[in-house]
mmCIF file of C-alpha atoms in Angstrom:
data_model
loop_
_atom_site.group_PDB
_atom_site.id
_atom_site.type_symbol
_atom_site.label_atom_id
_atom_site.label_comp_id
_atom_site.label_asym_id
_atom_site.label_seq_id
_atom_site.Cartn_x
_atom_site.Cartn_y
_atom_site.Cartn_z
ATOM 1 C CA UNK A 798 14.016 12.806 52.235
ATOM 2 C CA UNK A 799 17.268 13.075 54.000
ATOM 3 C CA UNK A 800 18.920 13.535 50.048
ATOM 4 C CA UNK A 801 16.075 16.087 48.994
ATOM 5 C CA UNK A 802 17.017 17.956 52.293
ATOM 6 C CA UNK A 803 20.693 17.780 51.400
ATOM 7 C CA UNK A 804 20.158 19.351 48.045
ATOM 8 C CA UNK A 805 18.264 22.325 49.467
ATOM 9 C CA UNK A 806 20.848 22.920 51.800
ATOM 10 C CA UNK A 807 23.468 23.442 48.565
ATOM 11 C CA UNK A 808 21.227 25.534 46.994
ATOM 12 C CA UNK A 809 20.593 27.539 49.646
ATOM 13 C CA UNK A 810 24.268 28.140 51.204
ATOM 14 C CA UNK A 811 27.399 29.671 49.184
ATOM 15 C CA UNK A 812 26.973 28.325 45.850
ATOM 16 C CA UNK A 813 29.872 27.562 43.715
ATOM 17 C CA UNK A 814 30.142 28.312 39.891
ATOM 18 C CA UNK A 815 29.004 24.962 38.828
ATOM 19 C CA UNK A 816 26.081 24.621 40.956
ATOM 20 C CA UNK A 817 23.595 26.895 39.403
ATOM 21 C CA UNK A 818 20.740 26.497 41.049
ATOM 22 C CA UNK A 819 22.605 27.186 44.237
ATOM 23 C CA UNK A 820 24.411 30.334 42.473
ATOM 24 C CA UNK A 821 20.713 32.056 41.528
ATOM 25 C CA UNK A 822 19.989 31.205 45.002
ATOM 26 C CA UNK A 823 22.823 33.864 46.207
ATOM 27 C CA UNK A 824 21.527 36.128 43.375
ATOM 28 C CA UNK A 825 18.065 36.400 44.238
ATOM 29 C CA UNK A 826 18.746 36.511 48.033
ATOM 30 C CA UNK A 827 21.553 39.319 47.422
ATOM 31 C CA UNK A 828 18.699 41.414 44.893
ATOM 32 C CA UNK A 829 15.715 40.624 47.802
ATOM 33 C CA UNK A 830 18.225 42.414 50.321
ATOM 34 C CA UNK A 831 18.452 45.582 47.955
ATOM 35 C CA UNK A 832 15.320 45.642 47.188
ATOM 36 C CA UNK A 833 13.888 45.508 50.774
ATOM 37 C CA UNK A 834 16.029 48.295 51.743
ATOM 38 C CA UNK A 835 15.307 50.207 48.766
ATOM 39 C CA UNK A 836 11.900 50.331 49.728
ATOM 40 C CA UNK A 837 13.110 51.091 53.421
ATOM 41 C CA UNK A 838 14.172 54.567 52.302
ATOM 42 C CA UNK A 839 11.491 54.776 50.129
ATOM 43 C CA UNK A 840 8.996 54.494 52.918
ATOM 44 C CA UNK A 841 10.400 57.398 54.036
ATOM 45 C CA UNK A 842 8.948 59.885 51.426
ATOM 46 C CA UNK A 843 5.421 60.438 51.128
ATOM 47 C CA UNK A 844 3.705 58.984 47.522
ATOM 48 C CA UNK A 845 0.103 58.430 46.725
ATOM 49 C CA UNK A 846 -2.257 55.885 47.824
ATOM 50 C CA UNK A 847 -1.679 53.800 44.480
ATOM 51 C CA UNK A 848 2.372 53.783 44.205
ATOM 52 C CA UNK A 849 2.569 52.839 48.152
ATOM 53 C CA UNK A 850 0.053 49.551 46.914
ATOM 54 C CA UNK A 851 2.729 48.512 45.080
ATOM 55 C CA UNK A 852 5.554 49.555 47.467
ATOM 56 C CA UNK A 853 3.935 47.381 49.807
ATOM 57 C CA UNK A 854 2.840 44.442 47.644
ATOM 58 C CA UNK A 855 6.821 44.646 46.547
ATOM 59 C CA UNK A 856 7.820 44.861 50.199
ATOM 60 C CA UNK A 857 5.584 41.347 50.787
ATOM 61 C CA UNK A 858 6.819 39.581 48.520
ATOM 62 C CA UNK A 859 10.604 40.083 49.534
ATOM 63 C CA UNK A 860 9.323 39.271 53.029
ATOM 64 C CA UNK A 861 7.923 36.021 52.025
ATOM 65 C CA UNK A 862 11.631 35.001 50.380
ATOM 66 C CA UNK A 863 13.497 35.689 53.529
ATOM 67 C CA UNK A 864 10.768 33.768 56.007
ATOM 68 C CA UNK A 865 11.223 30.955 53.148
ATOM 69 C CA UNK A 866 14.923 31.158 53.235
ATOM 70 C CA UNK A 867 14.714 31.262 57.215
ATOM 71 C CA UNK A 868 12.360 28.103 57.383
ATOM 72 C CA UNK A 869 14.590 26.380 55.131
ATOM 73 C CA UNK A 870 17.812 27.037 57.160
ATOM 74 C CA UNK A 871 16.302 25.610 60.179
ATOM 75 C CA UNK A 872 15.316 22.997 58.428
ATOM 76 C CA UNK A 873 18.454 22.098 56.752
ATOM 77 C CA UNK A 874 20.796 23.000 60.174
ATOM 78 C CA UNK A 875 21.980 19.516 60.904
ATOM 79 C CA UNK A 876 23.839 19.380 57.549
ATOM 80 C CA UNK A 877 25.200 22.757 58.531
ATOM 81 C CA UNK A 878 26.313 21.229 61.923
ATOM 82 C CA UNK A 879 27.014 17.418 61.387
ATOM 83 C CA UNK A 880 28.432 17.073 64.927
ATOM 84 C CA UNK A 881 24.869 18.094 66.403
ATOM 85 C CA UNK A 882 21.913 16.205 66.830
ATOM 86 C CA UNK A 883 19.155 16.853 64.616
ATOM 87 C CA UNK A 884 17.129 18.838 67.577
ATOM 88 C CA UNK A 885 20.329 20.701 69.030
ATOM 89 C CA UNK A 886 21.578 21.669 65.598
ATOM 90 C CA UNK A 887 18.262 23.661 64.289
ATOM 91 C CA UNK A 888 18.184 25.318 68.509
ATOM 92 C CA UNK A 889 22.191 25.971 67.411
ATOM 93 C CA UNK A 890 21.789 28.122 63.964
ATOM 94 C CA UNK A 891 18.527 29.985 65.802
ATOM 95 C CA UNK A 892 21.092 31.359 68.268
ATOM 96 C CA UNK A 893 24.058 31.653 66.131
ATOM 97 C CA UNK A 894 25.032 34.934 65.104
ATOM 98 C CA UNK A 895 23.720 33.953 61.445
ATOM 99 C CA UNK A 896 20.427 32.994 62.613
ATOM 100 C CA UNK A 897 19.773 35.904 64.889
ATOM 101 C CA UNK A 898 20.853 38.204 62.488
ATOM 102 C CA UNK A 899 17.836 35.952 60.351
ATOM 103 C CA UNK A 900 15.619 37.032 62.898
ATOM 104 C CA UNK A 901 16.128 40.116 64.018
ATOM 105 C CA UNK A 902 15.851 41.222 60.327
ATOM 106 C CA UNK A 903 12.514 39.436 60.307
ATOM 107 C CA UNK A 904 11.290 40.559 63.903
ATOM 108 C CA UNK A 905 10.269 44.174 62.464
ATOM 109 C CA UNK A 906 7.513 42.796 59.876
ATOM 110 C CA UNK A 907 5.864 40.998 62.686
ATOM 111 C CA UNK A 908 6.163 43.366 66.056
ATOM 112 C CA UNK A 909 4.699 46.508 63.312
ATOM 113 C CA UNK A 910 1.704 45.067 62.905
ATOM 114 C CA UNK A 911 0.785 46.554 66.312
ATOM 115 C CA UNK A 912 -1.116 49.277 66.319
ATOM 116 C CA UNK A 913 0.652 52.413 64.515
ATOM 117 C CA UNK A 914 0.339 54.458 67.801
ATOM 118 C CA UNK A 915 2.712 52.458 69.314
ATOM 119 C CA UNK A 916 5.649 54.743 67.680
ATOM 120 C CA UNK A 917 8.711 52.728 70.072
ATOM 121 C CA UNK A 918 7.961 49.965 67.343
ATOM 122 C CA UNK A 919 8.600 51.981 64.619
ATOM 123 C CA UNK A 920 12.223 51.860 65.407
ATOM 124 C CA UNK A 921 12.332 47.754 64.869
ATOM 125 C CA UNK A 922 12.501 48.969 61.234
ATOM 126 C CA UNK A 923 16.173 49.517 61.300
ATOM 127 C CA UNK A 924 16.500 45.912 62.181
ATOM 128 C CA UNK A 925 16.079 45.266 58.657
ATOM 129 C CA UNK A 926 19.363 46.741 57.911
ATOM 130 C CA UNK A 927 20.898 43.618 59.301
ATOM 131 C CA UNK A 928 20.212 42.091 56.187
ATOM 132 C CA UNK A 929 22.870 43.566 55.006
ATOM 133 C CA UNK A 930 25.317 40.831 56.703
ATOM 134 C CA UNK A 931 23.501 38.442 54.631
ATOM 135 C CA UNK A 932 25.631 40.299 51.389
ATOM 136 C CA UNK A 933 28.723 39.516 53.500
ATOM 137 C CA UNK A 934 28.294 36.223 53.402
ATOM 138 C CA UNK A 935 28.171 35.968 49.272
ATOM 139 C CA UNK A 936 31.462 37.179 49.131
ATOM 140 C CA UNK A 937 34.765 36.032 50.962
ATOM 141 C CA UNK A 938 37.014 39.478 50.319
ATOM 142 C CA UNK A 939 34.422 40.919 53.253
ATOM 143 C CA UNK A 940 35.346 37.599 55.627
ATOM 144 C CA UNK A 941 38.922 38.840 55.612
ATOM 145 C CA UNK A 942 37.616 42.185 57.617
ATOM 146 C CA UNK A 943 35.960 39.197 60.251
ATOM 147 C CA UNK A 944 39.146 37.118 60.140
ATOM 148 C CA UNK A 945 41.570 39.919 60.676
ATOM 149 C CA UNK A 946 39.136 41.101 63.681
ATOM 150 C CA UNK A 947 39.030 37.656 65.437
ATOM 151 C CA UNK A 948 42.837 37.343 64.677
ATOM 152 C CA UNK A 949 43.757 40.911 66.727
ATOM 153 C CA UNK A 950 40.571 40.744 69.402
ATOM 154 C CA UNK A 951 42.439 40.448 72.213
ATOM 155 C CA UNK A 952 44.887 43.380 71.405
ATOM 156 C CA UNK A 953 41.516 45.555 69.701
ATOM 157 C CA UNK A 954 39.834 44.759 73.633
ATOM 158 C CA UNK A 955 42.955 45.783 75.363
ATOM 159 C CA UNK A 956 42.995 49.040 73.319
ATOM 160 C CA UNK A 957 38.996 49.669 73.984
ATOM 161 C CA UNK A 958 39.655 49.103 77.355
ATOM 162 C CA UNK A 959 42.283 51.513 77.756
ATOM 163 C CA UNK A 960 40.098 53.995 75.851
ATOM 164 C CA UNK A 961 36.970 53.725 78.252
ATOM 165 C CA UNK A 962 39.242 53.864 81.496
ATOM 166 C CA UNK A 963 40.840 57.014 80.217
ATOM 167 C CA UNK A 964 37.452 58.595 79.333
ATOM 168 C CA UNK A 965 36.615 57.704 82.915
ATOM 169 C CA UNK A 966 39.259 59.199 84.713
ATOM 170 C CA UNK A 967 38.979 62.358 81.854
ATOM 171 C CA UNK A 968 35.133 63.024 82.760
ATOM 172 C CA UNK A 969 35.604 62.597 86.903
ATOM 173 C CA UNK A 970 38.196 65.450 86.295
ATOM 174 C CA UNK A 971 36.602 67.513 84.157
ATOM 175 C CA UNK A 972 33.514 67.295 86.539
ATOM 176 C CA UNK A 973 35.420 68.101 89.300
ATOM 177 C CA UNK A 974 37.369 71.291 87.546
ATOM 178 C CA UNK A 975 34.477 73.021 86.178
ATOM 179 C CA UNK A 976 31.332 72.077 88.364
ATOM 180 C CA UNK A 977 31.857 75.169 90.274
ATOM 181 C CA UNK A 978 31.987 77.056 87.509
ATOM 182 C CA UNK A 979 29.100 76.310 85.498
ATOM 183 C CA UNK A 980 26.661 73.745 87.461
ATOM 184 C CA UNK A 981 24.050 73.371 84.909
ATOM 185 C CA UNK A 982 26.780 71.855 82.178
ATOM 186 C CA UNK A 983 28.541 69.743 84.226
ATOM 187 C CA UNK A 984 25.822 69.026 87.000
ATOM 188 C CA UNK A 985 27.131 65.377 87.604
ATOM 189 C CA UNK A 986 29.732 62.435 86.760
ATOM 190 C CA UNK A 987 28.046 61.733 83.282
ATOM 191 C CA UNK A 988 27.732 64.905 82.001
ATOM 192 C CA UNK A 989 31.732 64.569 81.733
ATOM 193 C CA UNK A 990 31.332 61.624 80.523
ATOM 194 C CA UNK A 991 29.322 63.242 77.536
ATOM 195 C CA UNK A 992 31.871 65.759 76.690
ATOM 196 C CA UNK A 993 35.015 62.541 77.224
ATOM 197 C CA UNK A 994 33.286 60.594 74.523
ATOM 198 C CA UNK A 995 33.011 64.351 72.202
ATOM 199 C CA UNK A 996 37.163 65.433 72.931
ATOM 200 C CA UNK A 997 38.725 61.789 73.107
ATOM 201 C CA UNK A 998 36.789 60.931 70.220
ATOM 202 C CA UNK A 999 37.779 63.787 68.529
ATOM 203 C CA UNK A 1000 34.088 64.865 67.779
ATOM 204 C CA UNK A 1001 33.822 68.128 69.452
ATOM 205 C CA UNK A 1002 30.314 68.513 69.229
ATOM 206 C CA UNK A 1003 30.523 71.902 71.454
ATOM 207 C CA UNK A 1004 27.485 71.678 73.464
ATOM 208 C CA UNK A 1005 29.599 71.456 76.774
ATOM 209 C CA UNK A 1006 32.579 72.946 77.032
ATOM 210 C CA UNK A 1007 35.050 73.642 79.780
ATOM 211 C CA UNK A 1008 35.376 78.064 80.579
ATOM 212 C CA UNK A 1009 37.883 77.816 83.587
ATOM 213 C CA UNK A 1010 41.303 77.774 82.405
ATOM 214 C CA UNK A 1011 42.137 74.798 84.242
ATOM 215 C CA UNK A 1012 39.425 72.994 82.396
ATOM 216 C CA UNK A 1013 40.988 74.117 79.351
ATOM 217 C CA UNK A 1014 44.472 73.191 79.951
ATOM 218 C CA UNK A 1015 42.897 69.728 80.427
ATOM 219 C CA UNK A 1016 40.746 69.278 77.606
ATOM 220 C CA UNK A 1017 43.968 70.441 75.142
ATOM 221 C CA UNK A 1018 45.838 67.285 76.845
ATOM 222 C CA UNK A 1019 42.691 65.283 76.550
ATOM 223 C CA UNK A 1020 42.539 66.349 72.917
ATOM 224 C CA UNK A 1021 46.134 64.512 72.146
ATOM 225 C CA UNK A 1022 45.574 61.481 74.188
ATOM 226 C CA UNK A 1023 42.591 60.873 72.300
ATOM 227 C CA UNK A 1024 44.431 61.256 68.960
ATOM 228 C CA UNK A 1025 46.621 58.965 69.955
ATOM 229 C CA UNK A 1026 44.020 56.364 71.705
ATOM 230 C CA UNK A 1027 41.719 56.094 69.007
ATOM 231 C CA UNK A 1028 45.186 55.638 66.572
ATOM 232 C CA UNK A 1029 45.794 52.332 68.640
ATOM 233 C CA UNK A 1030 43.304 49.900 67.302
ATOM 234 C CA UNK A 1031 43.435 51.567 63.897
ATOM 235 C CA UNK A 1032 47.291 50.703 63.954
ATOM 236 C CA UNK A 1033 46.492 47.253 65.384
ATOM 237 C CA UNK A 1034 43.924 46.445 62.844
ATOM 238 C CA UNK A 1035 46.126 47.905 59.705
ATOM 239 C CA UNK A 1036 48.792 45.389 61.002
ATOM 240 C CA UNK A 1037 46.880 43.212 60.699
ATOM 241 C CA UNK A 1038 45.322 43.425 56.980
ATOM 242 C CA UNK A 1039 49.020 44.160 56.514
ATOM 243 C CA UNK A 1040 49.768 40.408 57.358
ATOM 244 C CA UNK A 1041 47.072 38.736 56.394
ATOM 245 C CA UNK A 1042 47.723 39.944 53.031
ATOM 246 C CA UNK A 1043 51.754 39.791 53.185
ATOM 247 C CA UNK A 1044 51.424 36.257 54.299
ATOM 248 C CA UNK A 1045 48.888 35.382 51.162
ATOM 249 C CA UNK A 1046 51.567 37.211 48.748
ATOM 250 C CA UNK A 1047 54.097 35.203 50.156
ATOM 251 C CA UNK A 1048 51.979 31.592 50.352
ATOM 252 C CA UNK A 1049 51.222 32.838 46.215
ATOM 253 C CA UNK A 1050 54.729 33.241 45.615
ATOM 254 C CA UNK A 1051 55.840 30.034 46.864
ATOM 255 C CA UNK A 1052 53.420 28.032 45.074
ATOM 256 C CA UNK A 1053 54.347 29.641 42.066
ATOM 257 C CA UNK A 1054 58.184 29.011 42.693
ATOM 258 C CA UNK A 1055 57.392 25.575 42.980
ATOM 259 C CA UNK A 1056 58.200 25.467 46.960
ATOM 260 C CA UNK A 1057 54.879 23.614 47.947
ATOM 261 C CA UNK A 1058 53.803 20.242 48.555
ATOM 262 C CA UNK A 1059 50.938 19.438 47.997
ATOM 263 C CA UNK A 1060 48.904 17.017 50.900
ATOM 264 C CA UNK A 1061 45.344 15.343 50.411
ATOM 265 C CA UNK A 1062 43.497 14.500 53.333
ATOM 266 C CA UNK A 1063 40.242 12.510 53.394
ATOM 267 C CA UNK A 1064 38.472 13.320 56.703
ATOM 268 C CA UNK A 1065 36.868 10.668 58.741
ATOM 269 C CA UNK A 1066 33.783 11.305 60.702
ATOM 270 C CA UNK A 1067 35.741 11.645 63.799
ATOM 271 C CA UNK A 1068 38.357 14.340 62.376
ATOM 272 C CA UNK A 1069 38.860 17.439 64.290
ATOM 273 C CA UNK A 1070 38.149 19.779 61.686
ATOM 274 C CA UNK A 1071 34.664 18.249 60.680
ATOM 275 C CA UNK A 1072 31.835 20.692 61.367
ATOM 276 C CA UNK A 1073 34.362 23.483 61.870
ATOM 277 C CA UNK A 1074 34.319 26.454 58.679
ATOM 278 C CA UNK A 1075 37.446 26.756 56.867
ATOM 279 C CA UNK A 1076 38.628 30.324 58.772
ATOM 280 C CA UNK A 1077 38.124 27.909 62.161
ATOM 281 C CA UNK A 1078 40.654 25.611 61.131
ATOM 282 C CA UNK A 1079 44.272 25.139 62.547
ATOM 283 C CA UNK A 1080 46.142 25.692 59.477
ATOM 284 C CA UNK A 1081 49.818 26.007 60.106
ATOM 285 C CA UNK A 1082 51.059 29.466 59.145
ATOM 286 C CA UNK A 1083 52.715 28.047 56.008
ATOM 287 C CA UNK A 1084 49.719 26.462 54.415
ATOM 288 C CA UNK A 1085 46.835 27.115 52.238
ATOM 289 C CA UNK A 1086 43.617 25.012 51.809
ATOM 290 C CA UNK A 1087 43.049 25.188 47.823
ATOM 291 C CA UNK A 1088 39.985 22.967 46.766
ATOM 292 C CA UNK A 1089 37.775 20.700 49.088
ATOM 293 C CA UNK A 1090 36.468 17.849 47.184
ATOM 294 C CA UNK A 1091 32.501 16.978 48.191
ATOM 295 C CA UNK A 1092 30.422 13.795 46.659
ATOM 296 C CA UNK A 1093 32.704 13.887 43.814
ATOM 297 C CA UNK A 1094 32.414 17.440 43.142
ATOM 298 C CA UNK A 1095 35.149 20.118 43.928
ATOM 299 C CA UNK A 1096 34.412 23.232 45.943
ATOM 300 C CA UNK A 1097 36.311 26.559 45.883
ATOM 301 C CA UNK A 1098 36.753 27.392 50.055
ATOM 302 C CA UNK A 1099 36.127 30.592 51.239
ATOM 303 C CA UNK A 1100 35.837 31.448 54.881
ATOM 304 C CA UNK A 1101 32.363 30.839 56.419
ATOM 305 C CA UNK A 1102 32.298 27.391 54.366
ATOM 306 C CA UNK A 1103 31.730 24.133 56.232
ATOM 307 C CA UNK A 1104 33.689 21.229 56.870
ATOM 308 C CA UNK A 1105 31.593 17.703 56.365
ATOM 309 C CA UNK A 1106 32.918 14.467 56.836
ATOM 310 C CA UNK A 1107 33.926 12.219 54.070
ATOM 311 C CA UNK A 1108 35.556 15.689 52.377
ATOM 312 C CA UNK A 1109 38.749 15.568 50.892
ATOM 313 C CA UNK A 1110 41.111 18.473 51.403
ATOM 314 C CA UNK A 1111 43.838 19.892 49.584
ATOM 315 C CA UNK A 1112 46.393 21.788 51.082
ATOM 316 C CA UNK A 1113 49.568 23.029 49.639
ATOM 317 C CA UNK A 1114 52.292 22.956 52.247
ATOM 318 C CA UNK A 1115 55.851 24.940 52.081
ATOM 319 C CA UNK A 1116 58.712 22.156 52.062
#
């Protein structure tokens, strides 16, 4: 059993191109996701009685796969995390961001079989655009957007930060300059706080809008400091595609040049790394993992795959 349950777990994660069962797994999860939110849209238009059988019928089925797929990654979860017992690692993935993201795509189908009246359900349907993650997952180019953001978080939070305390202080003054003036726009603190987010933001939506000329003078100095806030964590996230990217180009260039050595590592049970994913990992700055050799057969790494014991790693080094 625990074998069988081992080989549905490499079907059903990140197949590699030799594993082909595993590789139409990714296909038909990736063409489900489309499909489900084609019919989303769809839903949206009105058809006849015969072509919305078939919508729905279609829309079933692709439910069906991802309850399957969900049931199976619960039931596969201690391979996913080795280091966890077989209880705590299926209560783990359920409250992981992959397995929420599971279920909140699922939670719609369920919660809308309430009566139709009940129209605050209707809105669960947009849950079902969190499927969309699942696409991510196929594909490592999209982990280096994930990688880049975990790299820079604390700088990205510092920024935000800065942003919400300046749309604080911009909508208690704005309040204050023009609540004489016109009472009904600016009637309390969060109406400012309404037009902050529209002039820092540079959205100018134009439904409030200062008419003293105080309020005025303000919002043009408001206007620039939100230019230049919201260029902050653009800046600090370009930096850092810039050297995530320089520092692959550079790692490329040396292994070409023949200034790598290359290290194999066979990880015990115990190792640090072992139930970690590859992006998790301590690499040193002049290193690259290149191949990680499972049960005899060699995988390709890519960011969200996961470290088992008994692997065997290669890494080229810079000498």
């Amino acid at each position: 059993m625990k074998q069988f349950r081992r080989r549905v777990f490499e079907i059903i994660q990140l197949g590699n191109k030799e594993d082909k069962p595993s590789c139409a797994c990714d296909y038909i999860i990736v063409i489900t996701i489309l499909l489900n939110l084609a019919i989303l849209i769809i839903n949206t238009f009105e058809f006849s009685n015969s072509i919305q059988v078939y919508l729905n019928i279609t829309e079933a089925v692709t439910v069906v796969i991802f309850i399957v797929e969900y049931i199976l990654r619960i039931f596969t979860a201690d391979f996913l995390f080795p280091n966890r017992g077989p209880i705590e690692s299926r209560i783990y993935f359920i409250f992981s961001l992959e397995g929420l993201i599971d279920l909140l795509a699922l939670l719609p189908y369920f919660l809308l079989m309430l009566p139709s009246g009940i129209v605050a359900f209707r809105i669960l349907r947009v849950f079902r655009v969190f499927h969309l993650f699942r696409i991510n997952t196929q594909y490592d180019a999209f982990n280096v957007v994930i990688d880049v953001l975990r790299d820079k978080k604390e700088q990205i939070f510092s920024s935000v930060l800065l942003i919400f305390i300046l749309m604080l202080a911009s909508s208690v003054a704005i309040y204050s300059l023009e609540h004489e003036a016109q009472p009904e726009a600016f009637s309390n603190a969060f109406s400012g706080m309404w037009w902050s987010v529209s002039t820092l933001l540079t959205v100018g939506y134009g439904d409030i809008y200062p008419i003293t000329i105080a309020g005025r003078v303000f919002t043009i100095i408001t206007a620039f400091l939100g230019v230049g806030m919201v260029a902050i964590p653009t800046g600090i996230i370009s930096a850092g595609f810039v050297e995530r990217y320089t520092r692959l180009k550079s790692l490329t260039g040396d292994i070409a040049g023949e200034n790598m050595r290359l290290s194999v590592i066979n990880l015990e049970s115990d190792h640090p790394w072992v139930g970690r994913r590859v992006r998790d990992l301590d690499l040193k700055t002049d290193s690259i993992l290149v191949c990680i050799v499972r049960d005899g057969k060699p995988i390709v790494p890519k960011g969200n795959t996961m470290i088992h014991a008994d692997d065997m790693i290669t890494l080229f080094e810079k000498q």
